[in-house]
């Protein structure tokens, strides 16, 4: 290490030599300063933390040492940072930085050697990142603009190292050394991985070579310089390099694509196999194979990631970039060189020409000279007569000769000049050549650097992607070796439902769990000390098997019948955690796994003994009392854990086989949590589950970067979306339009998600939508929806929680789905429909008549009106409403199971879907008055879903059907709703007391004068049929009661009743002709009377109605829930009227002393409502 | 004859209506309809004095929770019902009692804690001791009833009358007055 350290110093020097001066203008920005302070505080918090955790396993002295070491490490980290930040000492910056880095590594190595528990992949990889980052800084390129960016990377890597280190230390001190991340690998591997680091940091040696290379580089240049084709060969080398790189990259690309494809296929295969195999219980090695599949999937993911990294910034891209750069430069240089070369050639050609010219001129001069000489000779030899001519000739020749001489000299001059030019050019060319060569050399050097980095990356990544394979395989192999053939079969047999035997094994289990605890303790201890190849999980595994072996079968049979505990809890305990969990390797539920039945006991013992067990893990699995009785209330589903033992088994299996990788293998995770690829959290962030800050024990998904506490993994509801998780969105209490615009059809995802989940499994849950969810869980789920959007996993949640969230969402919309502006019209229609309903009920007993048809027409009209009104809604609202109502309609189809009829759902969704604009505090008062109508609106929507939304669920029921059909449909679908109204009517009759609705005043006069008759009537009735008033309603519930009351028929009473009933009619439906009214009311009265033998008069026709009413089981209990003003039976109205008149005392009614009317002052509860609401209310007096 | 205004509170589906109707009419309703609000009157004799009970059966469904303040304002005695086969309904009780105290502004409001559906012993999720512990904490009576089998129903209403009588007695230190003085 020291040597390498020195090496890096040298390297630093080398780099410093190369670096340009603009690098040294670094200023210490505020940002960095802050970063430093936070880091140092985090480090100090680590050390202080470590002080306060007293772990019985580690002795204090050791901790002190550790703390010191940690401090030292923190210090060197700080030094490193300071070195980078320091403004002065700029010249030696590289040297200092690398020195500090070396120091850091030395300290880290020392610490890790000393404290093996800290020897984790995380720390090593973090340290590796720091080294790589520091090395990656090209000091040459550092300048004012990019230095921040360049150094911030270093800083973040340092932060990461500090954080990881702190995490490991805290984990270690908390006694929760992670099996996944601490190297449960052979020592050799560990040291090798450290070697890797060393090599990394000691890339220095290569650098040194590079430095020598630089020295030799001149020689290289010289050699090339001497060579005529030096540049050409250099260029051709560069070309060859480029081609070579291209070939290599092509190979890598092809290989990667093949790998990715292969990885994808393998992952898919593993996924399929996992899902198939996962459902087959009690198969040997199931968990091992599931683990193997999971490993496969993870591995393949890793491969894909590696491939992506290699394709992008690790290998292919930089290399290609470098190659292109090289090609470009190479071409430039070549061109330049060629141009120079050409120029040179041109010059040389010119020189040659000049030379030629010179020689030619010389020749000419020679010729002229000889010619002149000959002429002279001739002139001398010739006679005098020719002398004159001759001398002339001679003269001429001489002149020529001179001329030639001149020319030759000129040529000579030119030639010399050209010579000089060429010489100059040659010299220039020589230096140019050397320049080009240097350039080329540097270029190639750079290319080599890149190639080297890329190659290192390539093989490093390839190493990383296969490194986990042998370990995983080995642990699986070890696990597999430990299997006792036939064990699963026996588990399976034991899990079969049986009576006597189960109890016996239940008693066995208690004994077994103790043994188990002991073994577990041993196993964990041994693992802690030995640091063997096997992870701790496999150690547990061993213990489990030992446990199984150690408690032989005869033991079991001995115990049979001993502590025969017949309590159902015991049975449940034994049934609860299914046996196959014993093979789930790689999670910490060792206690649970030890034996199929030892649920609670063993895990407890384990959690006490083993420091690696976190105590919170078991609460989910505590055995619960099974439901043996019939499901008489839906509420109990709410809290009960998995609904059936087998389900429970499956659920547990999925969470047990906790396939998610890495450090959280041993965490107890929810189904959604398992979809994440978790690693240790590297930076401070907020937990997406509980919304608080995560400091220690944090998990983070590699794919979607969701951060979460380790604890919160148990309940995490957000699945992995395999892409970066979007930020928190506001969902609840946000305008509907806003939520709707994100989706094409305008139906917010939360509605779809909740309804589909409920439809998939909760349609037959009793009281679905009625029963409240658990507040805390509902809030959590809301939060999850806001955090995780549609990635929320609902399959593990309680139906009531989901339904509650849906209701909550709708209720918290600032404006309900049915907009405020349509409120009044809808309520008006609800009132009309109430009226029609009343008539319809009345008509049911009557023979087929025109009137009935008219009612159907009336109802149709209302439905069409509703339809028109809904058309006024914005498209998203309409779509959503249709979707929701369709869902509720399907809920009502199961109403015999879930008890949620349309009217029931109407009551619940009424104020949720339609409510008036709320202005002030009188809200509840005014809306209370309208509640029944709101409910009625929703009820109508649900009941006539097909018609209103033009959906033909049943092809028979389309809008074009005859009124007759409509009527039957109505009867069929709304049987329940009528049921709910009928009792109210009859009840009101019984009570005989009503607070008058103000609209009904018109009827008062008419009713008044009948009042005395009525009183008489009641009196008679009381005398004849009622002795004990309290029991009256009871008889009212039975259909026979009506028969009895029929006998009381009195012509006078009938006529009175006829008249009476007309009163509500008048107020309610003025449209109906008076002649019909009598008839209607008569019948409606009859209906009422069949239930309440208060009524003296019973027309014989009434009897035909009785069978229809028989199924109604709640006759006397619903006095007020629905508006009664229009349903009020006559005699009630009558009595009320009489009281309003004030003249007749209620005592005239002749009730038994226990019958008590509500006096005006007795209406205290209602007083407020009546005052503000001006709305009819029944105040019933039960006797 | 004194009138007692009793409000029955509890979360959805715990059997408030069933209890009330069982008391008032002596019948068990099988119907599973959510209540919006029902009102009953019944005269009974408690400790040899005739009393009129005005019982307000309220909506358990949370949609109507906004009306609860109103009920509480008007009520004198409160029957807090949970279903002992539903742990959640038991959890829901505490905030309701808090609300009563908040609205009434004094601690000693006549309250009875009732675990209903005791006939479903096999499905029990809330043990008697849990209920009793809560009642002790609040200093109120505790009962386990069954509207279906009419277990302890009449006793329940007699007890609430007694509680209201007791609360109405001018105590040595009337909690109401002292509380009123404070605020």
Short mmCIF file of N, CA, C and O in Angstrom, two decimals, chain A residues 968-1061:
data_model
loop_
_atom_site.label_atom_id
_atom_site.label_comp_id
_atom_site.label_asym_id
_atom_site.label_seq_id
_atom_site.Cartn_x
_atom_site.Cartn_y
_atom_site.Cartn_z
N UNK A 968 -91.18 -4.39 -14.38
CA UNK A 968 -90.69 -5.61 -13.75
C UNK A 968 -89.22 -5.46 -13.37
O UNK A 968 -88.80 -5.91 -12.32
N UNK A 969 -88.50 -4.80 -14.23
CA UNK A 969 -87.10 -4.59 -13.90
C UNK A 969 -87.01 -3.82 -12.61
O UNK A 969 -86.26 -4.15 -11.70
N UNK A 970 -87.81 -2.84 -12.57
CA UNK A 970 -87.79 -1.99 -11.39
C UNK A 970 -88.10 -2.82 -10.17
O UNK A 970 -87.44 -2.75 -9.16
N UNK A 971 -89.10 -3.67 -10.32
CA UNK A 971 -89.48 -4.49 -9.18
C UNK A 971 -88.32 -5.39 -8.80
O UNK A 971 -87.98 -5.54 -7.63
N UNK A 972 -87.72 -5.93 -9.82
CA UNK A 972 -86.65 -6.88 -9.53
C UNK A 972 -85.46 -6.18 -8.87
O UNK A 972 -84.92 -6.64 -7.88
N UNK A 973 -85.11 -5.09 -9.47
CA UNK A 973 -83.88 -4.47 -9.00
C UNK A 973 -84.06 -3.71 -7.71
O UNK A 973 -83.14 -3.63 -6.91
N UNK A 974 -85.21 -3.16 -7.57
CA UNK A 974 -85.33 -2.27 -6.43
C UNK A 974 -86.11 -2.89 -5.29
O UNK A 974 -86.64 -2.21 -4.43
N UNK A 975 -86.18 -4.17 -5.34
CA UNK A 975 -86.91 -4.84 -4.26
C UNK A 975 -86.36 -4.38 -2.91
O UNK A 975 -87.12 -4.06 -1.99
N UNK A 976 -85.11 -4.31 -2.85
CA UNK A 976 -84.48 -3.96 -1.58
C UNK A 976 -84.80 -2.53 -1.20
O UNK A 976 -85.04 -2.23 -0.05
N UNK A 977 -84.76 -1.71 -2.19
CA UNK A 977 -84.94 -0.30 -1.85
C UNK A 977 -86.36 -0.08 -1.35
O UNK A 977 -86.60 0.68 -0.43
N UNK A 978 -87.26 -0.80 -1.97
CA UNK A 978 -88.61 -0.66 -1.48
C UNK A 978 -88.75 -1.25 -0.09
O UNK A 978 -89.42 -0.72 0.75
N UNK A 979 -88.08 -2.32 0.08
CA UNK A 979 -88.10 -2.92 1.41
C UNK A 979 -87.70 -1.92 2.46
O UNK A 979 -88.29 -1.81 3.51
N UNK A 980 -86.68 -1.18 2.09
CA UNK A 980 -86.17 -0.27 3.10
C UNK A 980 -87.15 0.86 3.35
O UNK A 980 -87.13 1.48 4.39
N UNK A 981 -87.98 1.11 2.37
CA UNK A 981 -88.93 2.19 2.60
C UNK A 981 -90.18 1.69 3.31
O UNK A 981 -90.74 2.37 4.15
N UNK A 982 -90.56 0.55 2.92
CA UNK A 982 -91.79 0.03 3.51
C UNK A 982 -91.75 0.01 5.03
O UNK A 982 -92.66 0.52 5.67
N UNK A 983 -90.76 -0.55 5.56
CA UNK A 983 -90.73 -0.60 7.03
C UNK A 983 -90.84 0.78 7.64
O UNK A 983 -91.45 0.95 8.67
N UNK A 984 -90.26 1.70 6.96
CA UNK A 984 -90.30 3.03 7.53
C UNK A 984 -91.74 3.52 7.60
O UNK A 984 -92.17 4.07 8.57
N UNK A 985 -92.40 3.27 6.52
CA UNK A 985 -93.80 3.66 6.51
C UNK A 985 -94.54 3.02 7.65
O UNK A 985 -95.19 3.67 8.46
N UNK A 986 -94.40 1.75 7.68
CA UNK A 986 -95.20 1.02 8.64
C UNK A 986 -94.80 1.42 10.05
O UNK A 986 -95.63 1.53 10.94
N UNK A 987 -93.56 1.65 10.18
CA UNK A 987 -93.11 2.03 11.49
C UNK A 987 -93.75 3.35 11.89
O UNK A 987 -94.24 3.51 12.99
N UNK A 988 -93.73 4.24 10.96
CA UNK A 988 -94.34 5.53 11.25
C UNK A 988 -95.79 5.34 11.65
O UNK A 988 -96.29 6.01 12.53
N UNK A 989 -96.40 4.44 10.98
CA UNK A 989 -97.78 4.17 11.34
C UNK A 989 -97.86 3.74 12.79
O UNK A 989 -98.68 4.22 13.57
N UNK A 990 -96.99 2.87 13.12
CA UNK A 990 -97.00 2.37 14.48
C UNK A 990 -96.82 3.50 15.47
O UNK A 990 -97.53 3.59 16.47
N UNK A 991 -95.84 4.27 15.19
CA UNK A 991 -95.54 5.32 16.16
C UNK A 991 -96.67 6.31 16.23
O UNK A 991 -97.00 6.79 17.30
N UNK A 992 -97.20 6.54 15.05
CA UNK A 992 -98.36 7.41 15.04
C UNK A 992 -98.03 8.84 15.35
O UNK A 992 -98.91 9.64 15.66
N UNK A 993 -96.82 9.16 15.37
CA UNK A 993 -96.48 10.54 15.67
C UNK A 993 -95.54 11.06 14.63
O UNK A 993 -94.58 10.41 14.25
N UNK A 994 -95.86 12.21 14.18
CA UNK A 994 -95.07 12.76 13.10
C UNK A 994 -94.97 14.25 13.26
O UNK A 994 -95.93 14.92 13.59
N UNK A 995 -93.83 14.73 13.04
CA UNK A 995 -93.71 16.18 12.97
C UNK A 995 -94.02 16.57 11.55
O UNK A 995 -93.45 16.02 10.62
N UNK A 996 -94.89 17.49 11.41
CA UNK A 996 -95.42 17.77 10.08
C UNK A 996 -94.39 18.44 9.21
O UNK A 996 -93.71 19.36 9.64
N UNK A 997 -94.31 17.99 7.99
CA UNK A 997 -93.53 18.74 7.03
C UNK A 997 -94.30 19.98 6.63
O UNK A 997 -95.52 19.93 6.50
N UNK A 998 -93.61 21.00 6.42
CA UNK A 998 -94.33 22.24 6.15
C UNK A 998 -95.11 22.17 4.84
O UNK A 998 -96.15 22.78 4.70
N UNK A 999 -94.56 21.39 3.88
CA UNK A 999 -95.26 21.33 2.61
C UNK A 999 -96.61 20.64 2.75
O UNK A 999 -97.47 20.74 1.92
N UNK A 1000 -96.70 19.90 3.77
CA UNK A 1000 -97.91 19.09 3.89
C UNK A 1000 -99.07 19.85 4.48
O UNK A 1000 -100.13 19.27 4.71
N UNK A 1001 -98.85 21.06 4.70
CA UNK A 1001 -99.93 21.78 5.38
C UNK A 1001 -101.23 21.76 4.62
O UNK A 1001 -102.30 21.79 5.18
N UNK A 1002 -101.10 21.74 3.34
CA UNK A 1002 -102.30 21.70 2.53
C UNK A 1002 -103.20 20.57 2.96
O UNK A 1002 -104.43 20.66 2.92
N UNK A 1003 -102.57 19.51 3.35
CA UNK A 1003 -103.35 18.34 3.72
C UNK A 1003 -103.91 18.45 5.12
O UNK A 1003 -104.80 17.68 5.49
N UNK A 1004 -103.36 19.36 5.84
CA UNK A 1004 -103.76 19.42 7.24
C UNK A 1004 -105.26 19.56 7.42
O UNK A 1004 -105.88 18.87 8.21
N UNK A 1005 -105.81 20.50 6.65
CA UNK A 1005 -107.24 20.75 6.79
C UNK A 1005 -108.04 19.49 6.59
O UNK A 1005 -108.88 19.12 7.40
N UNK A 1006 -107.71 18.82 5.53
CA UNK A 1006 -108.44 17.60 5.22
C UNK A 1006 -108.29 16.58 6.31
O UNK A 1006 -109.23 15.89 6.70
N UNK A 1007 -107.06 16.51 6.76
CA UNK A 1007 -106.80 15.49 7.78
C UNK A 1007 -107.48 15.83 9.10
O UNK A 1007 -107.90 14.93 9.82
N UNK A 1008 -107.55 17.09 9.33
CA UNK A 1008 -108.05 17.52 10.63
C UNK A 1008 -109.43 16.99 10.96
O UNK A 1008 -109.66 16.43 12.04
N UNK A 1009 -110.26 17.14 10.02
CA UNK A 1009 -111.64 16.78 10.40
C UNK A 1009 -111.84 15.30 10.48
O UNK A 1009 -112.83 14.80 10.94
N UNK A 1010 -110.92 14.59 9.99
CA UNK A 1010 -111.00 13.15 10.10
C UNK A 1010 -110.40 12.65 11.40
O UNK A 1010 -110.51 11.48 11.72
N UNK A 1011 -109.80 13.56 12.01
CA UNK A 1011 -108.97 13.19 13.12
C UNK A 1011 -109.74 12.46 14.23
O UNK A 1011 -109.27 11.47 14.77
N UNK A 1012 -110.91 12.92 14.50
CA UNK A 1012 -111.66 12.28 15.58
C UNK A 1012 -111.96 10.84 15.23
O UNK A 1012 -111.85 9.93 16.05
N UNK A 1013 -112.31 10.65 14.00
CA UNK A 1013 -112.58 9.28 13.56
C UNK A 1013 -111.36 8.41 13.76
O UNK A 1013 -111.44 7.29 14.25
N UNK A 1014 -110.32 8.98 13.35
CA UNK A 1014 -109.07 8.26 13.42
C UNK A 1014 -108.74 7.88 14.85
O UNK A 1014 -108.31 6.77 15.14
N UNK A 1015 -108.94 8.83 15.71
CA UNK A 1015 -108.65 8.56 17.10
C UNK A 1015 -109.50 7.39 17.60
O UNK A 1015 -109.00 6.49 18.27
N UNK A 1016 -110.69 7.47 17.22
CA UNK A 1016 -111.60 6.39 17.64
C UNK A 1016 -111.05 5.06 17.14
O UNK A 1016 -110.95 4.08 17.83
N UNK A 1017 -110.73 5.16 15.90
CA UNK A 1017 -110.21 4.00 15.23
C UNK A 1017 -109.02 3.39 15.98
O UNK A 1017 -108.98 2.19 16.26
N UNK A 1018 -108.11 4.23 16.27
CA UNK A 1018 -106.92 3.77 16.97
C UNK A 1018 -107.28 3.18 18.31
O UNK A 1018 -106.73 2.16 18.74
N UNK A 1019 -108.20 3.84 18.91
CA UNK A 1019 -108.62 3.37 20.23
C UNK A 1019 -109.13 1.95 20.13
O UNK A 1019 -108.71 1.06 20.87
N UNK A 1020 -110.01 1.76 19.17
CA UNK A 1020 -110.57 0.42 19.00
C UNK A 1020 -109.46 -0.59 18.80
O UNK A 1020 -109.43 -1.63 19.43
N UNK A 1021 -108.60 -0.16 17.95
CA UNK A 1021 -107.51 -1.08 17.60
C UNK A 1021 -106.68 -1.42 18.82
O UNK A 1021 -106.33 -2.57 19.05
N UNK A 1022 -106.42 -0.41 19.57
CA UNK A 1022 -105.63 -0.65 20.76
C UNK A 1022 -106.35 -1.60 21.69
O UNK A 1022 -105.76 -2.53 22.24
N UNK A 1023 -107.60 -1.37 21.78
CA UNK A 1023 -108.37 -2.24 22.69
C UNK A 1023 -108.37 -3.67 22.22
O UNK A 1023 -108.19 -4.60 22.99
N UNK A 1024 -108.60 -3.80 20.96
CA UNK A 1024 -108.77 -5.17 20.47
C UNK A 1024 -107.48 -5.94 20.36
O UNK A 1024 -107.39 -7.08 20.83
N UNK A 1025 -106.53 -5.33 19.72
CA UNK A 1025 -105.37 -6.16 19.39
C UNK A 1025 -104.14 -5.90 20.25
O UNK A 1025 -103.20 -6.68 20.21
N UNK A 1026 -104.17 -4.81 20.93
CA UNK A 1026 -102.95 -4.48 21.64
C UNK A 1026 -103.17 -4.47 23.14
O UNK A 1026 -103.98 -3.71 23.66
N UNK A 1027 -102.51 -5.30 23.79
CA UNK A 1027 -102.54 -5.25 25.24
C UNK A 1027 -101.18 -4.82 25.75
O UNK A 1027 -101.06 -3.95 26.59
N UNK A 1028 -100.22 -5.49 25.21
CA UNK A 1028 -98.85 -5.09 25.59
C UNK A 1028 -98.22 -4.36 24.41
O UNK A 1028 -97.90 -4.94 23.40
N UNK A 1029 -98.05 -3.08 24.62
CA UNK A 1029 -97.66 -2.28 23.46
C UNK A 1029 -96.25 -2.57 22.97
O UNK A 1029 -95.95 -2.44 21.80
N UNK A 1030 -95.47 -2.93 23.88
CA UNK A 1030 -94.09 -3.16 23.49
C UNK A 1030 -94.01 -4.31 22.50
O UNK A 1030 -93.15 -4.36 21.64
N UNK A 1031 -94.89 -5.20 22.65
CA UNK A 1031 -94.81 -6.38 21.78
C UNK A 1031 -95.41 -6.12 20.41
O UNK A 1031 -95.29 -6.95 19.54
N UNK A 1032 -96.04 -5.02 20.27
CA UNK A 1032 -96.71 -4.78 19.00
C UNK A 1032 -95.79 -4.85 17.79
O UNK A 1032 -96.10 -5.55 16.83
N UNK A 1033 -94.75 -4.15 17.83
CA UNK A 1033 -93.89 -4.18 16.65
C UNK A 1033 -93.42 -5.58 16.33
O UNK A 1033 -93.23 -5.94 15.17
N UNK A 1034 -93.30 -6.34 17.33
CA UNK A 1034 -92.85 -7.71 17.14
C UNK A 1034 -93.85 -8.44 16.26
O UNK A 1034 -93.49 -9.11 15.29
N UNK A 1035 -95.10 -8.31 16.62
CA UNK A 1035 -96.10 -8.97 15.79
C UNK A 1035 -96.13 -8.34 14.41
O UNK A 1035 -96.40 -9.02 13.44
N UNK A 1036 -95.81 -7.12 14.39
CA UNK A 1036 -95.80 -6.43 13.11
C UNK A 1036 -94.81 -7.02 12.14
O UNK A 1036 -95.00 -6.95 10.93
N UNK A 1037 -93.81 -7.60 12.66
CA UNK A 1037 -92.80 -8.14 11.76
C UNK A 1037 -93.30 -9.40 11.07
O UNK A 1037 -92.75 -9.79 10.06
N UNK A 1038 -94.24 -10.01 11.66
CA UNK A 1038 -94.67 -11.28 11.08
C UNK A 1038 -95.83 -11.06 10.12
O UNK A 1038 -96.72 -10.27 10.40
N UNK A 1039 -95.79 -11.73 9.06
CA UNK A 1039 -96.87 -11.57 8.10
C UNK A 1039 -98.22 -11.96 8.69
O UNK A 1039 -99.24 -11.43 8.28
N UNK A 1040 -98.22 -12.87 9.60
CA UNK A 1040 -99.50 -13.29 10.18
C UNK A 1040 -100.19 -12.09 10.83
O UNK A 1040 -101.39 -12.02 10.94
N UNK A 1041 -99.35 -11.22 11.28
CA UNK A 1041 -99.91 -10.03 11.93
C UNK A 1041 -100.88 -9.32 11.02
O UNK A 1041 -101.93 -8.86 11.45
N UNK A 1042 -100.52 -9.27 9.79
CA UNK A 1042 -101.40 -8.55 8.88
C UNK A 1042 -102.70 -9.31 8.71
O UNK A 1042 -103.78 -8.72 8.60
N UNK A 1043 -102.54 -10.57 8.67
CA UNK A 1043 -103.76 -11.37 8.56
C UNK A 1043 -104.68 -11.09 9.73
O UNK A 1043 -105.89 -10.93 9.58
N UNK A 1044 -104.12 -11.04 10.87
CA UNK A 1044 -104.89 -10.77 12.08
C UNK A 1044 -105.60 -9.42 11.96
O UNK A 1044 -106.76 -9.29 12.24
N UNK A 1045 -104.81 -8.51 11.49
CA UNK A 1045 -105.38 -7.18 11.45
C UNK A 1045 -106.46 -7.07 10.38
O UNK A 1045 -107.33 -6.23 10.46
N UNK A 1046 -106.35 -7.96 9.43
CA UNK A 1046 -107.39 -7.94 8.42
C UNK A 1046 -108.76 -8.17 9.03
O UNK A 1046 -109.76 -7.65 8.58
N UNK A 1047 -108.75 -8.97 10.01
CA UNK A 1047 -110.02 -9.28 10.64
C UNK A 1047 -110.64 -8.04 11.27
O UNK A 1047 -111.82 -8.01 11.57
N UNK A 1048 -109.85 -7.09 11.44
CA UNK A 1048 -110.36 -5.89 12.09
C UNK A 1048 -111.03 -4.95 11.11
O UNK A 1048 -111.41 -3.85 11.47
N UNK A 1049 -111.06 -5.38 9.90
CA UNK A 1049 -111.57 -4.49 8.87
C UNK A 1049 -112.91 -3.88 9.25
O UNK A 1049 -113.82 -4.55 9.72
N UNK A 1050 -112.95 -2.65 9.00
CA UNK A 1050 -114.16 -1.91 9.32
C UNK A 1050 -114.44 -0.97 8.18
O UNK A 1050 -113.54 -0.28 7.72
N UNK A 1051 -115.60 -0.97 7.75
CA UNK A 1051 -115.88 -0.15 6.57
C UNK A 1051 -115.59 1.32 6.85
O UNK A 1051 -114.99 2.01 6.02
N UNK A 1052 -115.94 1.75 7.96
CA UNK A 1052 -115.73 3.17 8.26
C UNK A 1052 -114.23 3.49 8.29
O UNK A 1052 -113.79 4.49 7.76
N UNK A 1053 -113.52 2.58 8.92
CA UNK A 1053 -112.07 2.80 9.02
C UNK A 1053 -111.45 2.88 7.63
O UNK A 1053 -110.59 3.71 7.37
N UNK A 1054 -111.92 1.98 6.77
CA UNK A 1054 -111.35 1.97 5.44
C UNK A 1054 -111.57 3.32 4.76
O UNK A 1054 -110.65 3.87 4.15
N UNK A 1055 -112.74 3.77 4.87
CA UNK A 1055 -113.02 5.03 4.19
C UNK A 1055 -112.17 6.15 4.76
O UNK A 1055 -111.62 6.98 4.03
N UNK A 1056 -112.03 6.13 6.04
CA UNK A 1056 -111.21 7.16 6.66
C UNK A 1056 -109.79 7.09 6.12
O UNK A 1056 -109.20 8.08 5.72
N UNK A 1057 -109.33 5.87 6.12
CA UNK A 1057 -107.96 5.71 5.68
C UNK A 1057 -107.81 6.15 4.26
O UNK A 1057 -106.82 6.76 3.89
N UNK A 1058 -108.81 5.82 3.48
CA UNK A 1058 -108.76 6.28 2.10
C UNK A 1058 -108.54 7.77 2.04
O UNK A 1058 -107.67 8.25 1.33
N UNK A 1059 -109.29 8.40 2.77
CA UNK A 1059 -109.21 9.83 2.73
C UNK A 1059 -107.85 10.32 3.23
O UNK A 1059 -107.21 11.16 2.65
N UNK A 1060 -107.48 9.70 4.29
CA UNK A 1060 -106.21 10.13 4.90
C UNK A 1060 -105.04 10.02 3.94
O UNK A 1060 -104.24 10.90 3.83
N UNK A 1061 -105.01 8.90 3.32
CA UNK A 1061 -103.86 8.71 2.45
C UNK A 1061 -103.82 9.71 1.34
O UNK A 1061 -102.77 9.97 0.79
#
